[in-house]
Amino acid sequence: GQQLNQSPQSMFIQEGEDVSMNCTSSSIFNTWLWYKQEPGEGPVLLIALYKAGELTSNGRLTAQFGITRKDSFLNISASIPSDVGIYFCAGRMDKLSFGAGTTVTVRA
Amino acid sequence: DAGVTQSPTHLIKTRGQQVTLRCSPKSGHDTVSWYQQALGQGPQFIFQYYEEEERQRGNFPDRFSGHQFPNYSSELNVNALLLGDSALYLCASSPGLSGYNEQFFGPGTRLTVL
C-alpha cells in the first residue's frame, strides 16, 4: 500500500497546550481521515476531509487537507488529559492506508 | 444499539495452525473490512466484503481468506500461521462500499502466535 509518514512519532502534552501532528505521502489521496485509538479499543474517526485545501474542525480538533493532496495536519487546542492516546492519519484512494501513529502522553 | 463486535478477544496459537476470527457489524451496516495492526504500527488493510463477496484486497498472501454471511457478519481465516502473524486484528463495518467516512471499528482480536 501507499507509504504514509506521520510525525512526530510521539509527543508529551501539558494541559492547556496546543499540539500539532502531520502526515505526508508520496502519493495523492482523495480523502484524508484522522483517527484516535485508546488501549483495548479500535480506532475512532475524529475528522474526515474530502477536498484539497479543506479545513475542518471538530470541537478542539482542527485538520486540513493539503493543497497538493499529499499531506494533512491535525491540531489539538487547549489539551486536556483525556487527549492521550494514539492518533492515526489515513489516506484513501481506492483503499485506506494508515500512518504509523503519533502517541500522545501527558508530561509528568 | 451494539457497535461492531469481535470474537474472541484474545487467542494464542502455535506456528502452522489455523485460526478463525469473527466479526458482527454495526446494525445497518452491510460492508465489512478487516485490518491487521502489528504492535506500534497503524492498521493495514487485508480485505473488504460486500454482498458476500471479496471486493478489495490489500497486500496479504492467500493464507488470509474470509467469508461474509447473509446476515453481514464475517470471518477472517488465517492458515499456516507464522510468528509474524501475531497482531491485533480489527474488523470495521460501514454502510456500503464507499462509506469509509462512516466506518466503525471493533475492539479487535489479539492473536499471539508462538
mmCIF file of C-alpha atoms in Angstrom:
data_model
loop_
_atom_site.group_PDB
_atom_site.id
_atom_site.type_symbol
_atom_site.label_atom_id
_atom_site.label_comp_id
_atom_site.label_asym_id
_atom_site.label_seq_id
_atom_site.Cartn_x
_atom_site.Cartn_y
_atom_site.Cartn_z
ATOM 1 C CA GLY A 1 0.000 0.000 0.000
ATOM 2 C CA GLN A 2 0.934 3.661 -0.083
ATOM 3 C CA GLN A 3 3.506 4.842 2.429
ATOM 4 C CA LEU A 4 2.289 7.488 4.888
ATOM 5 C CA ASN A 5 4.872 9.252 7.048
ATOM 6 C CA GLN A 6 3.363 10.501 10.267
ATOM 7 C CA SER A 7 5.232 12.812 12.645
ATOM 8 C CA PRO A 8 6.094 13.183 15.363
ATOM 9 C CA GLN A 9 6.206 9.544 16.422
ATOM 10 C CA SER A 10 5.379 10.592 19.989
ATOM 11 C CA MET A 11 4.767 13.741 21.977
ATOM 12 C CA PHE A 12 4.196 14.846 25.511
ATOM 13 C CA ILE A 13 1.462 17.314 26.269
ATOM 14 C CA GLN A 14 0.871 19.605 29.177
ATOM 15 C CA GLU A 15 -2.689 20.530 29.964
ATOM 16 C CA GLY A 16 -3.663 23.680 28.108
ATOM 17 C CA GLU A 17 -1.045 23.349 25.359
ATOM 18 C CA ASP A 18 -1.797 23.376 21.634
ATOM 19 C CA VAL A 19 -0.286 20.416 19.794
ATOM 20 C CA SER A 20 0.134 19.594 16.134
ATOM 21 C CA MET A 21 0.919 16.481 14.124
ATOM 22 C CA ASN A 22 1.128 15.854 10.410
ATOM 23 C CA CYS A 23 1.140 13.221 7.759
ATOM 24 C CA THR A 24 2.825 13.184 4.357
ATOM 25 C CA SER A 25 2.727 10.807 1.435
ATOM 26 C CA SER A 26 4.436 10.351 -1.898
ATOM 27 C CA SER A 27 1.016 9.522 -3.379
ATOM 28 C CA ILE A 28 -2.061 11.689 -3.679
ATOM 29 C CA PHE A 29 -5.272 10.859 -1.880
ATOM 30 C CA ASN A 30 -8.853 11.929 -2.459
ATOM 31 C CA THR A 31 -9.764 11.589 1.228
ATOM 32 C CA TRP A 32 -7.820 12.160 4.434
ATOM 33 C CA LEU A 33 -9.065 10.808 7.748
ATOM 34 C CA TRP A 34 -7.834 11.245 11.314
ATOM 35 C CA TYR A 35 -8.486 8.589 13.971
ATOM 36 C CA LYS A 36 -7.760 8.201 17.691
ATOM 37 C CA GLN A 37 -7.125 4.830 19.297
ATOM 38 C CA GLU A 38 -7.132 4.136 23.020
ATOM 39 C CA PRO A 39 -5.883 0.964 24.712
ATOM 40 C CA GLY A 40 -8.103 -2.055 24.127
ATOM 41 C CA GLU A 41 -10.211 -0.303 21.522
ATOM 42 C CA GLY A 42 -10.343 0.117 17.790
ATOM 43 C CA PRO A 43 -9.661 3.465 16.098
ATOM 44 C CA VAL A 44 -12.407 6.082 16.328
ATOM 45 C CA LEU A 45 -12.894 8.569 13.495
ATOM 46 C CA LEU A 46 -12.234 12.178 14.535
ATOM 47 C CA ILE A 47 -12.294 14.167 11.286
ATOM 48 C CA ALA A 48 -12.807 13.384 7.597
ATOM 49 C CA LEU A 49 -11.508 15.654 4.806
ATOM 50 C CA TYR A 50 -12.646 15.362 1.202
ATOM 51 C CA LYS A 51 -11.240 18.311 -0.774
ATOM 52 C CA ALA A 52 -7.763 19.764 -1.227
ATOM 53 C CA GLY A 53 -7.389 22.829 0.962
ATOM 54 C CA GLU A 54 -10.346 21.887 3.161
ATOM 55 C CA LEU A 55 -10.065 22.967 6.804
ATOM 56 C CA THR A 56 -12.433 21.196 9.199
ATOM 57 C CA SER A 57 -12.947 21.446 12.950
ATOM 58 C CA ASN A 58 -14.460 19.078 15.480
ATOM 59 C CA GLY A 59 -14.505 20.787 18.869
ATOM 60 C CA ARG A 60 -10.879 21.460 19.863
ATOM 61 C CA LEU A 61 -9.596 19.493 16.868
ATOM 62 C CA THR A 62 -8.782 21.094 13.523
ATOM 63 C CA ALA A 63 -7.479 19.275 10.464
ATOM 64 C CA GLN A 64 -6.543 20.371 6.969
ATOM 65 C CA PHE A 65 -6.300 18.564 3.643
ATOM 66 C CA GLY A 66 -3.105 19.776 1.959
ATOM 67 C CA ILE A 67 -3.300 21.600 -1.362
ATOM 68 C CA THR A 68 -1.012 19.029 -3.022
ATOM 69 C CA ARG A 69 -3.318 16.228 -1.764
ATOM 70 C CA LYS A 70 -0.197 14.556 -0.351
ATOM 71 C CA ASP A 71 -0.354 15.836 3.210
ATOM 72 C CA SER A 72 -2.607 16.659 6.129
ATOM 73 C CA PHE A 73 -2.229 18.038 9.628
ATOM 74 C CA LEU A 74 -4.189 17.756 12.858
ATOM 75 C CA ASN A 75 -4.132 20.372 15.603
ATOM 76 C CA ILE A 76 -5.432 19.915 19.123
ATOM 77 C CA SER A 77 -6.025 23.145 21.000
ATOM 78 C CA ALA A 78 -6.020 23.567 24.781
ATOM 79 C CA SER A 79 -5.026 19.950 25.542
ATOM 80 C CA ILE A 80 -6.778 18.085 28.320
ATOM 81 C CA PRO A 81 -5.668 14.816 29.968
ATOM 82 C CA SER A 82 -8.200 12.727 28.036
ATOM 83 C CA ASP A 83 -6.485 13.700 24.774
ATOM 84 C CA VAL A 84 -3.881 10.999 25.467
ATOM 85 C CA GLY A 85 -3.937 8.144 23.010
ATOM 86 C CA ILE A 86 -2.583 7.232 19.589
ATOM 87 C CA TYR A 87 -3.612 9.405 16.662
ATOM 88 C CA PHE A 88 -3.557 7.951 13.158
ATOM 89 C CA CYS A 89 -3.833 9.623 9.812
ATOM 90 C CA ALA A 90 -5.276 7.629 6.938
ATOM 91 C CA GLY A 91 -5.459 8.407 3.258
ATOM 92 C CA ARG A 92 -7.777 6.896 0.745
ATOM 93 C CA MET A 93 -7.712 6.441 -2.969
ATOM 94 C CA ASP A 94 -9.227 3.029 -3.656
ATOM 95 C CA LYS A 95 -8.069 1.551 -0.351
ATOM 96 C CA LEU A 96 -7.433 3.051 3.060
ATOM 97 C CA SER A 97 -3.779 3.384 4.123
ATOM 98 C CA PHE A 98 -2.795 4.323 7.679
ATOM 99 C CA GLY A 99 0.210 6.109 9.109
ATOM 100 C CA ALA A 100 2.178 4.538 11.973
ATOM 101 C CA GLY A 101 0.583 6.844 14.537
ATOM 102 C CA THR A 102 1.525 9.636 16.929
ATOM 103 C CA THR A 103 1.457 8.617 20.586
ATOM 104 C CA VAL A 104 0.317 11.456 22.839
ATOM 105 C CA THR A 105 1.081 11.190 26.541
ATOM 106 C CA VAL A 106 0.812 13.604 29.452
ATOM 107 C CA ARG A 107 4.023 15.288 30.601
ATOM 108 C CA ALA A 108 4.652 14.480 34.233
ATOM 109 C CA ASP B 1 -27.522 -0.409 19.510
ATOM 110 C CA ALA B 2 -24.429 -2.603 19.637
ATOM 111 C CA GLY B 3 -21.443 -1.429 17.708
ATOM 112 C CA VAL B 4 -19.023 -3.723 15.910
ATOM 113 C CA THR B 5 -18.333 -6.837 17.944
ATOM 114 C CA GLN B 6 -15.451 -9.266 17.512
ATOM 115 C CA SER B 7 -14.657 -12.659 18.969
ATOM 116 C CA PRO B 8 -12.602 -13.928 20.585
ATOM 117 C CA THR B 9 -10.856 -11.022 22.327
ATOM 118 C CA HIS B 10 -7.595 -12.903 22.719
ATOM 119 C CA LEU B 11 -6.202 -16.017 21.094
ATOM 120 C CA ILE B 12 -2.953 -17.964 21.359
ATOM 121 C CA LYS B 13 -1.917 -20.338 18.586
ATOM 122 C CA THR B 14 1.254 -22.113 17.525
ATOM 123 C CA ARG B 15 3.062 -21.888 14.203
ATOM 124 C CA GLY B 16 1.407 -23.855 11.437
ATOM 125 C CA GLN B 17 -2.038 -23.840 12.999
ATOM 126 C CA GLN B 18 -5.136 -22.268 11.508
ATOM 127 C CA VAL B 19 -7.315 -19.606 13.115
ATOM 128 C CA THR B 20 -10.785 -18.164 12.526
ATOM 129 C CA LEU B 21 -11.783 -14.739 13.810
ATOM 130 C CA ARG B 22 -15.355 -13.463 13.810
ATOM 131 C CA CYS B 23 -16.994 -10.080 13.379
ATOM 132 C CA SER B 24 -20.542 -8.795 13.674
ATOM 133 C CA PRO B 25 -21.077 -5.413 12.009
ATOM 134 C CA LYS B 26 -22.874 -2.445 13.462
ATOM 135 C CA SER B 27 -26.622 -2.542 12.917
ATOM 136 C CA GLY B 28 -27.476 -1.175 9.477
ATOM 137 C CA HIS B 29 -24.018 -1.791 8.034
ATOM 138 C CA ASP B 30 -23.543 -4.260 5.196
ATOM 139 C CA THR B 31 -19.827 -3.895 4.398
ATOM 140 C CA VAL B 32 -17.056 -5.417 6.487
ATOM 141 C CA SER B 33 -13.325 -4.705 6.237
ATOM 142 C CA TRP B 34 -10.511 -6.477 8.045
ATOM 143 C CA TYR B 35 -7.228 -4.918 9.153
ATOM 144 C CA GLN B 36 -4.041 -6.233 10.735
ATOM 145 C CA GLN B 37 -2.360 -3.960 13.282
ATOM 146 C CA ALA B 38 1.119 -5.007 14.345
ATOM 147 C CA LEU B 39 2.475 -3.622 17.614
ATOM 148 C CA GLY B 40 3.463 0.027 17.218
ATOM 149 C CA GLN B 41 2.034 0.287 13.711
ATOM 150 C CA GLY B 42 -1.095 1.558 12.062
ATOM 151 C CA PRO B 43 -3.750 -0.825 10.760
ATOM 152 C CA GLN B 44 -3.049 -2.471 7.395
ATOM 153 C CA PHE B 45 -5.957 -3.287 5.105
ATOM 154 C CA ILE B 46 -6.437 -7.013 4.490
ATOM 155 C CA PHE B 47 -9.689 -7.181 2.521
ATOM 156 C CA GLN B 48 -13.262 -5.965 2.294
ATOM 157 C CA TYR B 49 -16.507 -7.927 1.931
ATOM 158 C CA TYR B 50 -19.782 -6.728 0.482
ATOM 159 C CA GLU B 51 -22.739 -8.834 -0.642
ATOM 160 C CA GLU B 52 -20.851 -11.929 0.483
ATOM 161 C CA GLU B 53 -18.002 -11.327 -1.941
ATOM 162 C CA GLU B 54 -14.458 -10.100 -1.508
ATOM 163 C CA ARG B 55 -14.431 -6.682 -3.183
ATOM 164 C CA GLN B 56 -10.971 -5.350 -2.445
ATOM 165 C CA ARG B 57 -7.783 -6.881 -1.143
ATOM 166 C CA GLY B 58 -4.613 -5.473 0.341
ATOM 167 C CA ASN B 59 -1.119 -6.893 0.050
ATOM 168 C CA PHE B 60 -1.668 -10.095 2.028
ATOM 169 C CA PRO B 61 -0.936 -13.684 0.955
ATOM 170 C CA ASP B 62 -3.582 -16.265 0.113
ATOM 171 C CA ARG B 63 -3.164 -17.724 3.618
ATOM 172 C CA PHE B 64 -5.550 -14.948 4.605
ATOM 173 C CA SER B 65 -9.091 -15.637 3.496
ATOM 174 C CA GLY B 66 -12.506 -14.544 4.548
ATOM 175 C CA HIS B 67 -16.197 -15.009 4.298
ATOM 176 C CA GLN B 68 -19.301 -12.911 4.688
ATOM 177 C CA PHE B 69 -22.625 -14.400 5.666
ATOM 178 C CA PRO B 70 -26.133 -13.325 4.601
ATOM 179 C CA ASN B 71 -26.592 -11.516 7.926
ATOM 180 C CA TYR B 72 -23.463 -9.421 7.026
ATOM 181 C CA SER B 73 -21.285 -10.946 9.726
ATOM 182 C CA SER B 74 -17.843 -12.021 8.622
ATOM 183 C CA GLU B 75 -14.979 -14.378 9.372
ATOM 184 C CA LEU B 76 -11.267 -13.996 8.813
ATOM 185 C CA ASN B 77 -9.297 -17.219 8.387
ATOM 186 C CA VAL B 78 -5.539 -17.483 8.524
ATOM 187 C CA ASN B 79 -3.845 -20.752 7.573
ATOM 188 C CA ALA B 80 -0.327 -21.969 8.301
ATOM 189 C CA LEU B 81 0.248 -19.344 10.974
ATOM 190 C CA LEU B 82 3.639 -17.653 11.170
ATOM 191 C CA LEU B 83 5.177 -15.839 14.109
ATOM 192 C CA GLY B 84 4.781 -12.609 12.126
ATOM 193 C CA ASP B 85 1.017 -13.050 12.075
ATOM 194 C CA SER B 86 0.930 -12.018 15.731
ATOM 195 C CA ALA B 87 -1.062 -8.792 15.763
ATOM 196 C CA LEU B 88 -4.328 -7.108 16.651
ATOM 197 C CA TYR B 89 -6.925 -7.943 14.001
ATOM 198 C CA LEU B 90 -9.518 -5.240 13.572
ATOM 199 C CA CYS B 91 -12.863 -5.506 11.890
ATOM 200 C CA ALA B 92 -14.606 -2.384 10.607
ATOM 201 C CA SER B 93 -18.104 -2.054 9.224
ATOM 202 C CA SER B 94 -19.673 0.630 7.072
ATOM 203 C CA PRO B 95 -22.884 1.302 5.168
ATOM 204 C CA GLY B 96 -21.986 0.420 1.599
ATOM 205 C CA LEU B 97 -18.720 0.160 -0.278
ATOM 206 C CA SER B 98 -17.952 3.874 -0.230
ATOM 207 C CA GLY B 99 -18.743 4.558 3.405
ATOM 208 C CA TYR B 100 -15.177 4.817 4.690
ATOM 209 C CA ASN B 101 -16.057 8.039 6.492
ATOM 210 C CA GLU B 102 -18.715 6.133 8.367
ATOM 211 C CA GLN B 103 -16.505 3.133 9.106
ATOM 212 C CA PHE B 104 -16.775 1.906 12.708
ATOM 213 C CA PHE B 105 -14.048 -0.297 14.147
ATOM 214 C CA GLY B 106 -14.468 -3.129 16.611
ATOM 215 C CA PRO B 107 -12.145 -3.574 19.613
ATOM 216 C CA GLY B 108 -10.108 -6.208 17.800
ATOM 217 C CA THR B 109 -8.871 -9.739 18.423
ATOM 218 C CA ARG B 110 -5.349 -10.009 19.813
ATOM 219 C CA LEU B 111 -3.676 -13.030 18.144
ATOM 220 C CA THR B 112 -0.408 -14.353 19.532
ATOM 221 C CA VAL B 113 1.459 -16.995 17.536
ATOM 222 C CA LEU B 114 4.066 -18.966 19.477
#
